[in-house]
Structures are given as structure tokens and as C-alpha cells.
Short mmCIF file of C-alpha atoms in Angstrom, two decimals:
data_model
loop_
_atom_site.label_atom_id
_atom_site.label_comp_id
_atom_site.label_asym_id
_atom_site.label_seq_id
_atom_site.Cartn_x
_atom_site.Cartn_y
_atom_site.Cartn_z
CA UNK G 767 10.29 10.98 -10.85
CA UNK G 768 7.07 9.26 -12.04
CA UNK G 769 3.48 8.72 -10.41
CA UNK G 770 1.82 5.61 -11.57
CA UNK G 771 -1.91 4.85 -10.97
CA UNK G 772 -3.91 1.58 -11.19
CA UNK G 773 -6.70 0.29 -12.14
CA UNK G 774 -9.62 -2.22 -11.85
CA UNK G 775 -9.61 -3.82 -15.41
CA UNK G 776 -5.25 -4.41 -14.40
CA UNK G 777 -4.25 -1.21 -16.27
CA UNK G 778 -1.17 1.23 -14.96
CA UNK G 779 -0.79 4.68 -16.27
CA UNK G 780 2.34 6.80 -15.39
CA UNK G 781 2.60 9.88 -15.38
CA UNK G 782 5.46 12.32 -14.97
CA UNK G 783 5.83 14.56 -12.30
CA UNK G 784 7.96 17.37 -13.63
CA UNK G 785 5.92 17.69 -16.82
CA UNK G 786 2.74 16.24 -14.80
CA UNK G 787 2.09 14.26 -18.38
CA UNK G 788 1.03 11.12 -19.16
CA UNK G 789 4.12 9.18 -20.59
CA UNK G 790 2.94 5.05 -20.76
CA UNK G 791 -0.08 2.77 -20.09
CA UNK G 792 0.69 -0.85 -19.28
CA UNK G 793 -1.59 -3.86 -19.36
CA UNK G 794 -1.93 -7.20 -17.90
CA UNK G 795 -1.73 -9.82 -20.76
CA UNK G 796 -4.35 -11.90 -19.76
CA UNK G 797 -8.28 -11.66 -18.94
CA UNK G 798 -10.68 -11.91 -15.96
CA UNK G 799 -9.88 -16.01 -14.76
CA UNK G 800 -11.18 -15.99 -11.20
CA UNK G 801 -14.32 -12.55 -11.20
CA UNK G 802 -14.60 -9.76 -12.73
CA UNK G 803 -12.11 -7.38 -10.10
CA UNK G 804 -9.31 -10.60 -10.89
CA UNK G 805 -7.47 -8.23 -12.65
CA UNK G 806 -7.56 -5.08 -10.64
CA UNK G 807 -4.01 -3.28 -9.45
CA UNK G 808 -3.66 -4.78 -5.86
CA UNK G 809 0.14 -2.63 -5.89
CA UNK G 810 2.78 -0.73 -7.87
CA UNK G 811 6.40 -0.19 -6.91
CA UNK G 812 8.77 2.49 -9.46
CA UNK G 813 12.22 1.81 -8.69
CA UNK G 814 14.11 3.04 -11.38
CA UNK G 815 14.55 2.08 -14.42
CA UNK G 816 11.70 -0.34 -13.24
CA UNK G 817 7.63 -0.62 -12.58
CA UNK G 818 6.67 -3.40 -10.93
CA UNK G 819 3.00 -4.10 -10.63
CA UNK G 820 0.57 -6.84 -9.14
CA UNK G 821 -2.97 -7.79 -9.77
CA UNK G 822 -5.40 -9.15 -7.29
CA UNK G 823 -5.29 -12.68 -8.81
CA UNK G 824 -1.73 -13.05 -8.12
CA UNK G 825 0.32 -12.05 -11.61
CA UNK G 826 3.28 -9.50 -10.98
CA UNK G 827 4.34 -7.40 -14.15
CA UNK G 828 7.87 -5.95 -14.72
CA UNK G 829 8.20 -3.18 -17.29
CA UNK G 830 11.20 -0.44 -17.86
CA UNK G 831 10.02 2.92 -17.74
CA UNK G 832 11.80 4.21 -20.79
CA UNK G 833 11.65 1.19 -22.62
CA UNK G 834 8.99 -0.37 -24.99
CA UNK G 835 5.90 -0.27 -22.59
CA UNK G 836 5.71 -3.86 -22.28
CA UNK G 837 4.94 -5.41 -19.42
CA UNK G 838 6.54 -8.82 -18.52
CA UNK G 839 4.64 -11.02 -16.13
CA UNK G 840 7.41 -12.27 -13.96
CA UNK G 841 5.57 -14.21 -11.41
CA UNK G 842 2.02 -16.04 -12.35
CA UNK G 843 -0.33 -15.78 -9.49
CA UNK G 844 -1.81 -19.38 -8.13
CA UNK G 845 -5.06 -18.20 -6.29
CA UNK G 846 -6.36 -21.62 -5.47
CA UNK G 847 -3.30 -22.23 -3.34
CA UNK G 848 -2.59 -18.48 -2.14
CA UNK G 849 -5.64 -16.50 -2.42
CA UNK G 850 -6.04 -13.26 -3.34
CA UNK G 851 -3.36 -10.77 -3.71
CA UNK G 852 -4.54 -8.07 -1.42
CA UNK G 853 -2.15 -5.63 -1.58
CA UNK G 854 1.26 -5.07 -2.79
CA UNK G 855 4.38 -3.07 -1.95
CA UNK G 856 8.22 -2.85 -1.87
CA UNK G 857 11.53 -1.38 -3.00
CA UNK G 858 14.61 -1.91 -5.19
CA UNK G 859 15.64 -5.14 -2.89
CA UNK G 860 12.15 -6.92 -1.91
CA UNK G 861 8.91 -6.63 -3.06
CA UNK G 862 6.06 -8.16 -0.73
CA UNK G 863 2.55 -8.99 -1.15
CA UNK G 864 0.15 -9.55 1.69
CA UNK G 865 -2.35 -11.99 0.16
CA UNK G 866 -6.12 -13.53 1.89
CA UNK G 867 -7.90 -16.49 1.15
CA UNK G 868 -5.71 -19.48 2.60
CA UNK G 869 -4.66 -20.05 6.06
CA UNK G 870 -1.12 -19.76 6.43
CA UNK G 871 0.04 -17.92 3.34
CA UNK G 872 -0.54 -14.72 4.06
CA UNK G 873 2.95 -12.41 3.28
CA UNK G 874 4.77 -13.62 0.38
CA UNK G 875 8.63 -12.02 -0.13
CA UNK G 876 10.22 -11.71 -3.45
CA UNK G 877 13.81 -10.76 -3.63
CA UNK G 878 14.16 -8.31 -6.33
CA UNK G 879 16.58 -8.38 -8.06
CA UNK G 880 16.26 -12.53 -8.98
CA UNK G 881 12.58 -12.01 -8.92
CA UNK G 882 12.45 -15.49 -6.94
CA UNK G 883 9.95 -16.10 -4.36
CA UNK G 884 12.00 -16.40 -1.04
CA UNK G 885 9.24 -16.67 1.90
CA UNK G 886 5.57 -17.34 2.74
CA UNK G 887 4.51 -17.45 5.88
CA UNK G 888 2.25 -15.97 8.81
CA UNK G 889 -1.40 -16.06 9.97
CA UNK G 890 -2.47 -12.27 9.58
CA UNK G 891 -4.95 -12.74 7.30
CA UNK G 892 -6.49 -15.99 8.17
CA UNK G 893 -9.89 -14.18 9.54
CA UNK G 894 -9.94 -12.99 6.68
CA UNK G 895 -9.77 -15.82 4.33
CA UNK G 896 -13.58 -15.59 3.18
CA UNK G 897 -13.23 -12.01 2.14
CA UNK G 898 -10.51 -12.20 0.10
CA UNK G 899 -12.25 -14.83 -2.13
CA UNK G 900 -15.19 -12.45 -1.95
CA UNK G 901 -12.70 -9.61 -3.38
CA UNK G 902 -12.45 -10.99 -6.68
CA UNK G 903 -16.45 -10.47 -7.60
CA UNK G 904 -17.27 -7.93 -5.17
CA UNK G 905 -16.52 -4.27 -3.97
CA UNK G 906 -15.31 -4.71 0.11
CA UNK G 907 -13.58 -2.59 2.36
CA UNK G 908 -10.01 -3.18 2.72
CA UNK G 909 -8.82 -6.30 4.12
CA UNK G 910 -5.46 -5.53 5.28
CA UNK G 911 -2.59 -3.16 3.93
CA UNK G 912 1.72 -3.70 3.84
CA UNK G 913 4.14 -1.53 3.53
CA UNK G 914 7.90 -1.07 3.79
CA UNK G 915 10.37 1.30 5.30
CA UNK G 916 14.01 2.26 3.76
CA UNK G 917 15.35 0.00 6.62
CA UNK G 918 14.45 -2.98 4.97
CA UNK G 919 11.42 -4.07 7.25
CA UNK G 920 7.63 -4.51 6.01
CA UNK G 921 5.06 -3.22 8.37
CA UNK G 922 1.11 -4.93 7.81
CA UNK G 923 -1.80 -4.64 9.16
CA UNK G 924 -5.74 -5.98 9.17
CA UNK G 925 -8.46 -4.51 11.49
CA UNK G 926 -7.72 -6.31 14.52
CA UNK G 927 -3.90 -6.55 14.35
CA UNK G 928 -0.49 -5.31 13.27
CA UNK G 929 3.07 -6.93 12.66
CA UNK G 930 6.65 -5.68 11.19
CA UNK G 931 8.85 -8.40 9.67
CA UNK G 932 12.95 -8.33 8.90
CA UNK G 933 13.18 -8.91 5.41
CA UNK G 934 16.01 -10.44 5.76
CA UNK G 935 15.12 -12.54 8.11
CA UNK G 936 11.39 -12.96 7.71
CA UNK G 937 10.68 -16.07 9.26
CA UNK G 938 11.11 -14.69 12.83
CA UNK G 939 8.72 -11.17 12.90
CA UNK G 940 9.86 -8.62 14.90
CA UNK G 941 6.52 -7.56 16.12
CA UNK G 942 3.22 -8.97 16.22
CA UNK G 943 0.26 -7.18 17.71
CA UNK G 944 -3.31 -7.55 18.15
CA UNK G 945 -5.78 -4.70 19.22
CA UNK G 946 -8.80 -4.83 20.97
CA UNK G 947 -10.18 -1.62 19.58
CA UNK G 948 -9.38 -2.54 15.71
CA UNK G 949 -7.71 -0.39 13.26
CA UNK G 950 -8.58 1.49 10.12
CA UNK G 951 -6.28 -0.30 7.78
CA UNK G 952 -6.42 2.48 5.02
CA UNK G 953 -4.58 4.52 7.80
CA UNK G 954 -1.55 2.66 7.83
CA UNK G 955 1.67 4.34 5.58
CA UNK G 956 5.69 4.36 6.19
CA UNK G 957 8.66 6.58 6.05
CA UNK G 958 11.90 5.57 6.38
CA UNK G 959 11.80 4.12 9.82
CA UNK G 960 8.52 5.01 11.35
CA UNK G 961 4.57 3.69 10.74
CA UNK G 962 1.49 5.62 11.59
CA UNK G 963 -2.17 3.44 12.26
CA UNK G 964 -5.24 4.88 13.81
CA UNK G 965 -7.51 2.81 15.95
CA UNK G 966 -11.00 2.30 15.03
CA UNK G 967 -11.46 5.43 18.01
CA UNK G 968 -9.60 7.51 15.95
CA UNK G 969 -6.38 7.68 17.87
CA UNK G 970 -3.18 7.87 15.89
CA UNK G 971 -0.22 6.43 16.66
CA UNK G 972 3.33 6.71 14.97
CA UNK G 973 5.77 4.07 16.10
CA UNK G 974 9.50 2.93 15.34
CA UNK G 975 9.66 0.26 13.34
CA UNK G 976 12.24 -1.80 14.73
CA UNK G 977 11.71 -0.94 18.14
CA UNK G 978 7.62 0.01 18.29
CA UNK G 979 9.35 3.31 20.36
CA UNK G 980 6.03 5.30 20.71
CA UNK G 981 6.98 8.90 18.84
CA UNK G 982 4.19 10.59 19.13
CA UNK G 983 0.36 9.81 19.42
CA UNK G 984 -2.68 12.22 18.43
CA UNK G 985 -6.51 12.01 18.61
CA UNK G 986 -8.20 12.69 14.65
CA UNK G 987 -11.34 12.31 15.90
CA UNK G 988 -12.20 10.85 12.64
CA UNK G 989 -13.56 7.70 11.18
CA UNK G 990 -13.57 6.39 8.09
CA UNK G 991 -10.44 7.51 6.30
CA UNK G 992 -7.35 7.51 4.27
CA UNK G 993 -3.93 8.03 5.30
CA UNK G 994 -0.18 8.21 3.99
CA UNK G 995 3.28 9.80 5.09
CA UNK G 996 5.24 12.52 3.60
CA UNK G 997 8.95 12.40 5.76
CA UNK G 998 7.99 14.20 9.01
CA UNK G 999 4.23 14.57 8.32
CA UNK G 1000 1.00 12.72 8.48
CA UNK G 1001 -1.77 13.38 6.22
CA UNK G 1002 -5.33 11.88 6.75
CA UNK G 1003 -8.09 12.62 4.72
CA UNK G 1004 -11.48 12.11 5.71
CA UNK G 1005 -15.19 13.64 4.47
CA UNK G 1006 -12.69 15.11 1.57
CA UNK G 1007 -10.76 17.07 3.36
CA UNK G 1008 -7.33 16.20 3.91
CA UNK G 1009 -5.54 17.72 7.68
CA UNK G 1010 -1.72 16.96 8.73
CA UNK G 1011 0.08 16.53 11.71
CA UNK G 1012 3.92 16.41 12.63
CA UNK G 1013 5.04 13.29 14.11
CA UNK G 1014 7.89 14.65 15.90
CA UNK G 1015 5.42 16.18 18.63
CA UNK G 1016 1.94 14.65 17.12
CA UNK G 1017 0.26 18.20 16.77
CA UNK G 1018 -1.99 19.04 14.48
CA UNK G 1019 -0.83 21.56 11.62
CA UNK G 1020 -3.16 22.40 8.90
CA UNK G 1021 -6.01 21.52 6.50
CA UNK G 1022 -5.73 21.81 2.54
CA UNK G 1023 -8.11 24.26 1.49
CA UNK G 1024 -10.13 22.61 -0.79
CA UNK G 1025 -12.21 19.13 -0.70
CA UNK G 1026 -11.32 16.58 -3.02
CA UNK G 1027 -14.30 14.23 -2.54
CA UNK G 1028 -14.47 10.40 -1.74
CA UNK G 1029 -10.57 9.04 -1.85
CA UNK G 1030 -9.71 5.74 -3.25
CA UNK G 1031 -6.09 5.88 -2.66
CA UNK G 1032 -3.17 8.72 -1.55
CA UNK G 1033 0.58 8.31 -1.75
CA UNK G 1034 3.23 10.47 -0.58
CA UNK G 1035 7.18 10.49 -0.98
CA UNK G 1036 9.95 12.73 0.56
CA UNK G 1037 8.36 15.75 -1.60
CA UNK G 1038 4.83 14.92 -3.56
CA UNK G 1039 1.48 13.68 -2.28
CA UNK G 1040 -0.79 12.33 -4.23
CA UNK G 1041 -4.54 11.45 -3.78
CA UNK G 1042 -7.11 9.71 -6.40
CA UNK G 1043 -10.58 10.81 -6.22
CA UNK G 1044 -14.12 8.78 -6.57
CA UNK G 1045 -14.34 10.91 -9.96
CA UNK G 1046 -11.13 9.68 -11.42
CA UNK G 1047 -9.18 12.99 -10.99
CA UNK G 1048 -6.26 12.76 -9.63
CA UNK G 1049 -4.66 15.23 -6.77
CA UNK G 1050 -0.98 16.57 -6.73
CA UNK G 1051 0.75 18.57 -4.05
CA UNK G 1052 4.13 19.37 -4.45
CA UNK G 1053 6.14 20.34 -1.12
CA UNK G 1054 9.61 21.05 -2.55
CA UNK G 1055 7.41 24.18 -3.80
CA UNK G 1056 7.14 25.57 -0.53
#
């Protein structure tokens, strides 16, 4: 099992988890074309033997973990007719990117195994179109976030709306949703059939993803923050400090004991979580410890 970090000049480092040592760096193989952030790590998918990574200007790299550490750019981004590659997700079967900047475009579904681009479509991101051109020169807040769940359904979100596709049937999404009190899109994660997002009021939500059957719903009563999913379990962090909750009755659990700082990302699996901090350290829990 591996961990793989990104970065904003398009480099990916892995790292793995039983040794917690660094084991490959991989690089884009080509230079800032549209702003200086062009090249940063938009998303990262490990599906064994694979790493599959995407850069904010479009380009999607395919490497094998035990191989050569080569990356090989298997699709080539075209900003001027997509935008910018906002963020980035997927599995064995799919990968999808949810890209801002033109009206229209803004999910894009790979199958994965051919590598081939089989949809774009949707108008999530259209409000958004101005800051995602503004994404590739400056430092913004997030402009929308997409994830998937092991039932072959992608869940995204911006900060006034949320909708979960079929990825086998894209073209007709299962759910589309707009909210009145916005969202905090760094809140929104996946497990295998569920999605948590908290409102811009703090209140959390965890929903079915097929159905939008309402599990469970707590108040955080926080703002700005970060979230992810570890199976039954919802971590935020916020100020540093990262609390849980169970989703299966929404109650609030625990805090970690110690505060990590500002967060720039946090990713959790069936066992590990991980968070990256402001000061480039990275943060490992392991609950198979326990």
C-alpha cells in the first residue's frame, strides 16, 4: 500500500506505508505553458500496479509503481478548449476530472483501462469559469472537488451545488442539487457508497449515493476546513485540530491530540489517514493499529 503526494511544480512522491519510506518521485515532462501553477498536481489515483496523475493544465501521467519511474503522459491536456483541470479522481475502471474555465465541459470520464476519453458534459462549473483561468497564475480557494465511490458513481461539488453521476451511464446524472446556504467544497470525501458535505453553516451531512438516503446529519460548528472519510468515520480538521464523528448515528467521537497546523490536503482509506501540513510535513494515522 503506497501514499503518494503532489506538488505545485507537477512532481509526485510515493511513499510506502509499511516502511513509511520514500520509494519514487515522478515528473511531468514538460514546463509551465499556460502560468506558473500550470503544472501543479490537480489529482492522483494508485491502483495497483498503476499511478495515475493529472496536472492543472490538463496532462494525465501513467507510471507503474515498481517499474522504471517513468511517467507516461497518456492524455495531453487542451486548456483553451477545456479549461483548467481542477481536480482529479478515480479507480481501477474510470478516472474523472472535474475541470473550470469553459461552459459546458465541466466532468470529463476516462475509461481506464483504454485510457480513452468517453464523456464530457455538465454545467457545474460554469460560475466558475473565470476562476479556473485565474488558477493557473494565482493561489484561490477551491473551486469545486469530485470524487468516487466503489459503486462506480462520482460525487462533485462547487460552493453552491452538488451532483452524483453513473459512470456508466454519465450522460443522465443521478442527482443534481443546488444549495442556498453554499458548501465548503474541501469538506466533501467518499466511502464506498456514502458522501459527507458541510454547508457553509457548518452542518454536515452524509448521504447515499445512489439514493441521497439522509444517514446521518451533525452540526461542526466550524468554518473553514478540511474533510475526508475513513469507512464508518468522518474526520474534519479545522484551526489544526482534526475531530471525528460516526456516520452511522452522526455523533461526535473524538479529537487527535495534537495540532497539525494549516492543512492543504487529507486522505483516508479503509485503514490510514493522511493529512499534509502548510510546513510540508506530512501526517500519518494508522487505524488497523488500534
Amino acid at each position: 500500500t503506497h501514499l503518494a503526494c503532489g506538488f505545485a511544480d507537477g512532481t509526485v512522491r510515493l511513499f510506502d506505508l509499511a516502511t513509511r519510506l520514500h520509494v519514487a518521485t515522478f515528473h511531468p515532462q514538460h514546463g509551465d505553458r499556460f502560468g506558473r501553477f500550470s503544472r501543479a498536481v490537480s489529482g492522483i489515483i494508485i491502483t495497483d500496479p498503476r499511478i495515475i496523475f493529472a496536472t492543472l493544465d490538463g496532462d494525465i501521467y501513467v507510471a507503474i509503481i515498481e517499474g522504471q519511474h517513468q511517467a507516461r503522459r497518456a492524455h495531453i491536456g487542451n486548456i483553451v478548449d477545456d479549461g483548467s483541470l481542477v481536480d482529479f479522481t478515480g479507480c481501477g475502471l474510470w478516472w474523472v476530472g472535474l475541470y473550470a474555465g469553459v461552459p459546458g465541459r465541466a466532468i470529463h470520464i476516462w475509461d481506464g483501462n483504454t485510457e480513452e476519453l468517453v464523456y464530457v458534459n455538465t454545467t457545474l462549473t460554469d460560475r466558475e469559469s473565470l476562476r479556473g483561468w485565474h488558477m493557473l497564475t494565482e493561489l484561490t480557494e477551491a473551486i469545486g472537488r469530485v470524487r468516487v465511490t466503489s459503486q462506480e458513481s462520482a460525487v462533485a461539488c462547487t460552493s453552491n451545488k452538488y451532483m452524483v453521476l453513473d459512470l456508466r451511464n454519465p450522460a443522465f446524472p443521478l442527482h443534481d442539487r443546488d444549495s442556498a446556504r453554499g458548501f465548503i467544497v474541501n469538506s466533501l470525501d467518499t466511502n464506498n457508497e456514502a458522501f459527507i458535505i458541510v454547508d457553509n453553516r457548518g452542518r454536515a451531512i452524509v448521504r447515499r449515493a445512489d439514493t441521497l438516503e439522509e444517514l446521518c446529519r451533525f452540526n461542526t460548528r466550524l468554518g473553514n476546513l478540511m474533510g475526508c472519510m475513513n469507512l464508518g468515520y468522518a474526520l474534519l480538521c479545522a484551526a489544526g485540530v482534526i475531530r471525528v464523528w460516526g456516520i452511522e448515528h452522526g455523533q461526535y467521537l473524538y479529537s487527535f491530540g495534537e495540532n497539525i497546523g494549516a492543512v492543504n490536503a487529507m486522505a483516508g482509506d479503509d485503514r490510514h489517514v493522511a493529512a499534509a501540513s502548510s510546513n510540508s510535513t506530512i501526517h500519518l494515522w494508522d487505524f488497523g493499529a488500534q
